Each structure stands twice: as C-alpha cells, then as structure tokens.
CSV table of C-alpha atoms in Angstrom, one decimal:
chain,number,residue,atom,x,y,z
A,1,UNK,CA,0.1,-0.1,0.1
A,2,UNK,CA,1.2,4.0,-0.5
A,3,UNK,CA,2.2,5.4,2.6
A,4,UNK,CA,1.6,9.0,3.8
A,5,UNK,CA,5.6,9.2,4.1
A,6,UNK,CA,7.7,11.0,6.8
A,7,UNK,CA,6.6,13.3,9.5
A,8,UNK,CA,5.6,16.9,9.6
A,9,UNK,CA,8.2,18.7,12.0
A,10,UNK,CA,8.2,22.5,12.8
A,11,UNK,CA,11.0,24.2,11.7
A,12,UNK,CA,13.8,25.9,14.1
A,13,UNK,CA,12.9,29.1,15.9
A,14,UNK,CA,16.4,30.0,16.9
A,15,UNK,CA,18.6,29.1,20.0
A,16,UNK,CA,18.9,31.7,22.3
A,17,UNK,CA,17.6,30.8,25.9
A,18,UNK,CA,16.4,34.7,26.5
A,19,UNK,CA,12.6,34.2,27.6
A,20,UNK,CA,10.7,36.6,29.4
A,21,UNK,CA,6.8,37.0,30.5
A,22,UNK,CA,5.0,40.5,30.4
A,23,UNK,CA,6.0,40.8,34.3
A,24,UNK,CA,9.7,41.6,33.1
A,25,UNK,CA,9.1,42.8,29.7
A,26,UNK,CA,12.8,43.7,28.4
A,27,UNK,CA,15.7,41.1,28.7
A,28,UNK,CA,18.6,41.5,26.4
A,29,UNK,CA,20.8,39.1,24.9
A,30,UNK,CA,24.6,39.2,25.8
A,31,UNK,CA,25.2,38.7,22.0
A,32,UNK,CA,23.4,42.0,21.2
A,33,UNK,CA,24.9,45.3,21.0
A,34,UNK,CA,25.9,47.2,24.5
A,35,UNK,CA,22.7,49.2,25.2
A,36,UNK,CA,23.2,52.4,27.4
A,37,UNK,CA,20.6,51.2,29.7
A,38,UNK,CA,21.1,48.8,32.4
A,39,UNK,CA,21.6,45.1,31.2
A,40,UNK,CA,19.4,42.4,32.5
A,41,UNK,CA,20.9,39.1,32.9
A,42,UNK,CA,19.9,36.7,30.4
A,43,UNK,CA,17.9,33.2,32.0
A,44,UNK,CA,19.6,30.5,30.9
A,45,UNK,CA,17.9,27.3,29.8
A,46,UNK,CA,18.7,24.1,31.5
A,47,UNK,CA,22.1,22.6,30.2
A,48,UNK,CA,23.1,19.1,30.1
A,49,UNK,CA,26.4,19.8,29.4
A,50,UNK,CA,28.7,17.7,31.6
A,51,UNK,CA,29.5,14.3,30.9
A,52,UNK,CA,28.4,12.9,34.3
A,53,UNK,CA,25.4,14.6,34.1
A,54,UNK,CA,24.6,12.6,30.6
A,55,UNK,CA,26.0,9.7,32.2
A,56,UNK,CA,23.6,9.9,35.1
A,57,UNK,CA,21.0,10.7,33.1
A,58,UNK,CA,21.4,7.5,30.9
A,59,UNK,CA,21.6,5.4,33.5
A,60,UNK,CA,18.6,6.5,35.0
A,61,UNK,CA,16.6,5.7,31.3
A,62,UNK,CA,18.2,2.2,31.1
A,63,UNK,CA,17.5,1.5,35.1
A,64,UNK,CA,13.6,2.5,34.4
A,65,UNK,CA,13.4,0.0,30.9
A,66,UNK,CA,13.0,3.6,29.0
A,67,UNK,CA,16.0,2.3,26.8
A,68,UNK,CA,17.7,-1.5,26.8
A,69,UNK,CA,21.2,0.1,26.6
A,70,UNK,CA,23.4,2.8,28.3
A,71,UNK,CA,23.9,3.8,24.3
A,72,UNK,CA,20.9,4.5,23.2
A,73,UNK,CA,19.7,6.6,26.5
A,74,UNK,CA,23.3,8.9,25.2
A,75,UNK,CA,21.6,9.3,21.8
A,76,UNK,CA,18.7,10.1,23.3
A,77,UNK,CA,19.9,13.0,25.4
A,78,UNK,CA,22.1,14.0,22.7
A,79,UNK,CA,19.7,14.3,20.8
A,80,UNK,CA,19.1,17.9,19.6
A,81,UNK,CA,16.0,19.3,21.4
A,82,UNK,CA,13.1,20.7,18.8
A,83,UNK,CA,11.8,24.1,19.2
A,84,UNK,CA,8.4,22.9,18.2
A,85,UNK,CA,7.9,20.2,20.6
A,86,UNK,CA,5.0,17.7,19.4
A,87,UNK,CA,3.7,17.4,23.2
A,88,UNK,CA,3.4,14.2,25.3
A,89,UNK,CA,4.3,10.7,23.6
A,90,UNK,CA,1.5,8.9,22.3
A,91,UNK,CA,1.0,5.3,23.7
A,92,UNK,CA,1.2,3.1,20.7
A,93,UNK,CA,-0.9,-0.2,20.2
A,94,UNK,CA,-0.6,-2.7,17.9
A,95,UNK,CA,-2.6,-0.9,15.8
A,96,UNK,CA,-1.6,3.0,15.2
A,97,UNK,CA,-3.8,5.4,13.6
A,98,UNK,CA,-2.3,8.9,12.5
A,99,UNK,CA,-4.3,12.0,11.4
A,100,UNK,CA,-1.9,14.7,10.0
A,101,UNK,CA,-2.6,17.8,8.4
A,102,UNK,CA,0.4,20.4,7.1
A,103,UNK,CA,-0.1,24.3,6.3
A,104,UNK,CA,1.2,26.6,3.4
A,105,UNK,CA,-0.1,30.0,3.7
A,106,UNK,CA,1.1,33.2,2.4
A,107,UNK,CA,-0.3,36.7,3.7
A,108,UNK,CA,0.4,40.1,2.7
A,109,UNK,CA,1.4,42.5,5.4
A,110,UNK,CA,-1.6,44.7,5.0
A,111,UNK,CA,-3.9,41.3,5.7
A,112,UNK,CA,-4.7,40.2,2.3
A,113,UNK,CA,-4.5,36.3,1.7
A,114,UNK,CA,-2.4,35.6,-1.0
A,115,UNK,CA,-2.7,31.7,-0.6
A,116,UNK,CA,-3.4,29.0,1.6
A,117,UNK,CA,-2.9,25.4,1.2
A,118,UNK,CA,-3.8,22.4,3.3
A,119,UNK,CA,-2.7,18.8,2.9
A,120,UNK,CA,-3.6,16.1,4.8
A,121,UNK,CA,-4.0,12.2,5.2
A,122,UNK,CA,-4.8,9.3,7.7
A,123,UNK,CA,-2.5,6.5,8.0
A,124,UNK,CA,-2.7,3.1,9.8
A,125,UNK,CA,0.2,0.9,10.9
A,126,UNK,CA,0.1,-2.5,12.0
A,127,UNK,CA,2.7,-3.6,14.4
A,128,UNK,CA,0.9,-7.3,14.4
A,129,UNK,CA,0.7,-9.2,11.1
A,130,UNK,CA,-2.2,-11.0,13.0
A,131,UNK,CA,-3.7,-7.5,12.8
A,132,UNK,CA,-3.0,-6.4,9.1
A,133,UNK,CA,-6.5,-6.8,7.9
A,134,UNK,CA,-8.5,-4.2,9.8
A,135,UNK,CA,-11.1,-1.7,9.0
A,136,UNK,CA,-11.6,1.9,10.4
A,137,UNK,CA,-14.8,3.5,10.9
A,138,UNK,CA,-14.7,7.0,10.7
A,139,UNK,CA,-17.1,10.0,10.7
A,140,UNK,CA,-16.8,12.8,8.2
A,141,UNK,CA,-18.2,15.7,8.9
A,142,UNK,CA,-18.8,19.1,5.8
A,143,UNK,CA,-15.8,18.7,3.8
A,144,UNK,CA,-17.0,20.3,0.8
A,145,UNK,CA,-14.2,22.3,0.2
A,146,UNK,CA,-11.7,19.8,0.2
A,147,UNK,CA,-10.6,17.2,-2.4
A,148,UNK,CA,-10.2,13.6,-1.3
A,149,UNK,CA,-8.6,10.8,-2.6
A,150,UNK,CA,-8.7,7.0,-1.4
A,151,UNK,CA,-5.6,4.5,-1.8
A,152,UNK,CA,-6.5,2.5,-5.0
A,153,UNK,CA,-6.3,-0.9,-2.6
A,154,UNK,CA,-9.5,0.7,-0.4
A,155,UNK,CA,-12.9,-0.3,-1.0
A,156,UNK,CA,-14.6,2.6,-2.5
A,157,UNK,CA,-18.4,1.7,-1.4
A,158,UNK,CA,-17.4,1.2,2.0
A,159,UNK,CA,-15.7,4.2,2.5
A,160,UNK,CA,-19.0,6.3,1.0
A,161,UNK,CA,-20.6,4.2,4.2
A,162,UNK,CA,-18.0,5.5,6.4
A,163,UNK,CA,-15.6,2.8,6.8
A,164,UNK,CA,-12.1,2.8,5.4
A,165,UNK,CA,-11.0,-0.9,4.6
A,166,UNK,CA,-9.1,-3.1,1.9
A,167,UNK,CA,-11.0,-4.5,-1.5
A,168,UNK,CA,-12.0,-8.1,-1.0
A,169,UNK,CA,-8.6,-10.1,-2.1
A,170,UNK,CA,-6.1,-7.1,-1.8
A,171,UNK,CA,-3.3,-7.3,0.0
A,172,UNK,CA,-2.7,-7.1,4.1
A,173,UNK,CA,-1.6,-3.7,5.5
A,174,UNK,CA,2.2,-3.8,5.5
A,175,UNK,CA,3.6,-4.8,8.9
A,176,UNK,CA,5.1,-1.9,11.2
A,177,UNK,CA,5.0,0.5,8.2
A,178,UNK,CA,2.7,3.0,8.1
A,179,UNK,CA,0.0,2.9,5.3
A,180,UNK,CA,-1.8,6.2,3.9
A,181,UNK,CA,-5.3,5.3,2.8
A,182,UNK,CA,-7.2,8.4,3.0
A,183,UNK,CA,-5.5,11.8,1.5
A,184,UNK,CA,-7.0,15.0,1.4
A,185,UNK,CA,-6.3,18.6,0.3
A,186,UNK,CA,-7.5,22.3,-0.4
A,187,UNK,CA,-6.4,25.7,-2.0
A,188,UNK,CA,-7.7,28.9,-1.1
A,189,UNK,CA,-7.8,32.4,-0.9
A,190,UNK,CA,-10.9,32.3,1.5
A,191,UNK,CA,-9.3,35.0,4.7
A,192,UNK,CA,-11.8,33.0,7.0
A,193,UNK,CA,-10.1,29.7,6.8
A,194,UNK,CA,-7.1,31.6,8.3
A,195,UNK,CA,-6.2,29.8,11.6
A,196,UNK,CA,-4.5,33.2,13.0
A,197,UNK,CA,-4.8,36.9,12.0
A,198,UNK,CA,-1.7,38.7,12.5
A,199,UNK,CA,-1.1,42.4,12.5
A,200,UNK,CA,2.4,44.2,12.4
A,201,UNK,CA,2.5,47.8,11.7
A,202,UNK,CA,6.0,49.5,11.9
A,203,UNK,CA,5.8,53.5,12.2
A,204,UNK,CA,8.5,56.3,12.8
A,205,UNK,CA,8.7,57.7,16.3
A,206,UNK,CA,10.0,61.5,17.2
A,207,UNK,CA,13.5,60.4,18.5
A,208,UNK,CA,14.8,58.5,15.4
A,209,UNK,CA,13.5,55.4,16.0
A,210,UNK,CA,11.2,52.7,14.7
A,211,UNK,CA,8.1,51.7,16.6
A,212,UNK,CA,6.8,48.3,16.2
A,213,UNK,CA,2.8,47.3,17.2
A,214,UNK,CA,1.8,44.1,16.8
A,215,UNK,CA,-1.4,42.0,17.5
A,216,UNK,CA,-2.8,38.4,16.9
A,217,UNK,CA,-6.1,37.1,17.1
A,218,UNK,CA,-7.0,33.5,17.1
A,219,UNK,CA,-9.4,32.5,14.3
A,220,UNK,CA,-9.3,28.8,14.2
A,221,UNK,CA,-12.3,26.7,16.0
A,222,UNK,CA,-9.3,24.8,18.0
A,223,UNK,CA,-6.4,25.7,20.6
A,224,UNK,CA,-3.0,26.1,18.8
A,225,UNK,CA,0.5,25.1,20.6
A,226,UNK,CA,3.8,26.2,20.6
A,227,UNK,CA,2.8,29.5,18.7
A,228,UNK,CA,6.1,31.2,17.5
A,229,UNK,CA,6.0,34.6,15.6
A,230,UNK,CA,9.6,35.6,14.3
A,231,UNK,CA,10.0,39.1,13.2
A,232,UNK,CA,13.1,40.4,11.4
A,233,UNK,CA,14.9,43.0,13.1
A,234,UNK,CA,17.5,45.4,11.7
A,235,UNK,CA,21.4,45.3,12.5
A,236,UNK,CA,22.3,48.7,14.7
A,237,UNK,CA,20.8,47.9,18.1
A,238,UNK,CA,18.9,45.6,20.4
A,239,UNK,CA,15.2,45.2,20.3
A,240,UNK,CA,13.4,47.0,23.5
A,241,UNK,CA,10.1,45.5,24.3
A,242,UNK,CA,7.9,48.0,25.8
A,243,UNK,CA,4.8,46.0,26.3
A,244,UNK,CA,3.8,42.0,25.3
A,245,UNK,CA,1.3,39.4,25.9
A,246,UNK,CA,3.2,36.2,25.8
A,247,UNK,CA,7.0,35.9,26.1
A,248,UNK,CA,9.4,36.9,23.8
A,249,UNK,CA,13.4,36.2,22.9
A,250,UNK,CA,15.7,38.0,21.1
A,251,UNK,CA,18.4,36.1,19.2
A,252,UNK,CA,20.9,38.6,18.3
A,253,UNK,CA,23.1,36.2,16.1
A,254,UNK,CA,20.1,35.6,13.8
A,255,UNK,CA,18.6,39.5,14.0
A,256,UNK,CA,15.3,37.9,14.9
A,257,UNK,CA,12.8,38.5,17.7
A,258,UNK,CA,10.8,35.5,18.8
A,259,UNK,CA,7.0,36.5,20.2
A,260,UNK,CA,6.0,33.2,21.6
A,261,UNK,CA,2.6,31.4,23.2
A,262,UNK,CA,2.7,28.0,24.6
A,263,UNK,CA,-0.9,28.0,24.1
A,264,UNK,CA,-3.4,30.5,22.4
A,265,UNK,CA,-6.9,29.1,23.2
A,266,UNK,CA,-10.1,31.2,23.8
A,267,UNK,CA,-8.3,32.3,27.1
A,268,UNK,CA,-5.9,34.5,25.0
A,269,UNK,CA,-7.7,35.1,21.7
A,270,UNK,CA,-6.1,37.9,21.0
A,271,UNK,CA,-2.9,39.9,22.2
A,272,UNK,CA,-0.6,42.6,21.2
A,273,UNK,CA,3.2,43.5,21.8
A,274,UNK,CA,5.3,46.6,20.9
A,275,UNK,CA,9.1,47.0,20.8
A,276,UNK,CA,11.2,49.8,19.2
A,277,UNK,CA,14.5,49.5,17.4
A,278,UNK,CA,16.6,52.3,16.0
A,279,UNK,CA,15.1,53.6,12.8
A,280,UNK,CA,14.8,51.6,10.0
A,281,UNK,CA,12.9,50.9,6.9
A,282,UNK,CA,9.5,49.6,7.3
A,283,UNK,CA,9.9,46.6,4.9
A,284,UNK,CA,12.8,45.3,7.1
A,285,UNK,CA,10.4,43.8,9.8
A,286,UNK,CA,9.2,41.4,7.1
A,287,UNK,CA,8.5,38.8,5.9
A,288,UNK,CA,7.0,37.1,9.5
A,289,UNK,CA,7.6,33.6,9.9
A,290,UNK,CA,5.0,31.6,12.0
A,291,UNK,CA,4.5,28.2,13.5
A,292,UNK,CA,2.7,26.2,15.6
A,293,UNK,CA,1.0,22.7,16.5
A,294,UNK,CA,-2.2,21.8,17.1
A,295,UNK,CA,-4.3,18.6,17.6
A,296,UNK,CA,-7.4,19.4,15.6
A,297,UNK,CA,-7.0,19.6,11.6
A,298,UNK,CA,-9.2,21.5,9.6
A,299,UNK,CA,-10.3,18.8,7.5
A,300,UNK,CA,-13.6,17.3,9.9
A,301,UNK,CA,-12.5,13.4,10.5
A,302,UNK,CA,-13.0,11.6,13.7
A,303,UNK,CA,-11.6,7.9,13.9
A,304,UNK,CA,-14.8,6.0,15.7
A,305,UNK,CA,-13.5,2.7,15.9
A,306,UNK,CA,-11.1,-0.1,14.6
A,307,UNK,CA,-12.4,-3.4,13.9
A,308,UNK,CA,-11.1,-7.2,12.6
A,309,UNK,CA,-12.4,-7.2,9.3
A,310,UNK,CA,-12.7,-11.4,9.9
A,311,UNK,CA,-14.7,-11.0,13.1
A,312,UNK,CA,-15.9,-7.4,13.0
A,313,UNK,CA,-15.0,-6.9,16.6
A,314,UNK,CA,-13.2,-3.8,18.0
A,315,UNK,CA,-9.4,-4.1,17.9
A,316,UNK,CA,-7.8,-1.9,20.6
A,317,UNK,CA,-6.0,1.1,18.8
A,318,UNK,CA,-3.8,4.4,19.6
A,319,UNK,CA,-4.4,7.6,17.8
A,320,UNK,CA,-2.4,10.9,17.1
A,321,UNK,CA,-4.4,13.8,15.4
A,322,UNK,CA,-1.6,16.6,14.4
A,323,UNK,CA,-1.7,19.6,12.4
A,324,UNK,CA,1.7,21.6,11.7
A,325,UNK,CA,3.1,24.6,10.0
A,326,UNK,CA,5.0,23.7,6.6
A,327,UNK,CA,5.4,27.7,6.1
A,328,UNK,CA,3.4,30.4,7.3
A,329,UNK,CA,4.6,34.0,6.0
A,330,UNK,CA,3.7,37.5,6.3
A,331,UNK,CA,5.4,39.5,3.5
C-alpha cells in the first residue's frame, strides 16, 4: 500500500535561551550590541553539558527500562531538542492510526491572503501481522471544500458508508510501516479559513526610532500550541520590548525577535506586543514567519473505531492527530 511518508516537523526557532513574560518586559541577549540602559541578565535554559550528568541520565533511563542500553540513552540525551515540541508521547498499540495535516500560508502584510494550502492524510500502522486486515470506522463532517482521495486498494463503496477498509482480495496492510489510505487537500484564498490573524505595524517615532506594534487574533475553532511569530529586526541595536502578551526571545545572532505563546485558546484569543529599534525601513521587519502545532485538523474526520475485518470485533488501537505548519509567511 502507499505510505503517507515522513513526519511533519516544525522549523527551528533559534537557540537563544532569553525568554521573559510580560512581568519583566525587557531582557537583552548578551550577544546583542551593548545598550546604554542597564543590562538585565539573560535567563539561561537547562544545560546538560557535562559528561557526568549525561551518564547519570542514561543510567536512570536504562534502570527505568525506557531504553535497553546506556548507549541508546546517550543518543537520546545528545539528540537536539526540537524548538516545536510535539507534546507528550502517544502510547502505541498494535494498530496505530495517524491523522495529520500540514499548512502552507502566504499573507500580505496589509492582511490580504495570497494563498493557503491544507494537505493531510490518514494512515494506519499495524505492528502485528495478525491484525493486518482491519477496517477503520470514521465519521466525516462537512468537508465540501476539500478534495479527497482514497488509496486505490481501499473499497470505495465501504468508504461512502464511513468505513476505510481494503478491497476484497487486496493484500493486507504492511507490518510496522505506515500505510496511507486517505488523503485530502484544499487551496484557497478565503481568509475566513486562516487559523491566526497577525498584524505588524511599523511606524516612525519622534526620537530616531522605529516603533513596531503587533497584534494577533485566534480565528481557528481550536487551540494552537507552541506558537512562535518570528520578526526580523535590523542590525544596529537590540530591540526594546515595552509591552508584551505572552513571552519573547531575542536572538541577536539571527537578528530575530520571537514572540512566543505555549498555547493560544479562548482564554488569550487576542494579544499585542510593542517594541522599538533604531530607525529602519518598515520593510525590514518583514517577512514574518509563524509556526505552531495543534491536535485538531481543518478536515473534519473522527476515528470512531477499528474493527477486525474477519470478526468485525473492535481492535485496541492508538491514535495521533496532529496539525503542523510547513510555512506561514507574512510578506
């Protein structure tokens, strides 16, 4: 069967550990140009730098049976941490169903949507060959805007009745490899489908500075996680953040200010930030790059059950639903 292919990881959001909430609105990265104002000390993230610490952690992982050998634990400790964590690990049963979606969005800085593409799929992984003939019962909402395609080996008549199963006589699902059985996509310029509205408004201050006012508003009908809005900042001086909802991080090496929110939901549906820099052309604060994850998808599909084809009895299964941003750019 066809495979939906690799994962949908988010991009890197820089590695400077300076992060503050609105309670202390300005922290300068040590690598930035020195400011005349009194420097606040950067807050350092947890470091696993020493060999002793690593071997201690490796030992604990082995003792807890999380890994079989300490070398595996070392590799786990040494692995680069993702800047877009995917949340708690999902326990995997012998049948694992994944619903995943990727977004590509291009927005004009005046708010007009240039293009938005949503691509997604549902895949099944069977880790036990005895369970390689299963059918997935799904409830589909109003997905008129989307084009959907099932794998050529999927029974179309059964799918029209809400069941994803292989045709009679078709080969079984492969063992321990994800088999993509349903795909969907939509391309739109309908800005009502945007998950997040972001407004970035640079203006000239009276004292040789640029003042940048920003705001966001949640438009998606679900919460967003690990939200990062990256704003380029021109060389010539560190940005001074005067007010912020959420957190921010200045990466002086990348010349980027990251506006971050662990979660955006109805409780913080909208928010704003203001910062200043030495005077610069308004275009130098674009493009903005946005990243986030969600545990819901735009395509409305709910997995109701997984059944054995032979007996029609329920099979224990695990499920992961994940939306990620491939690219979300405001130019």
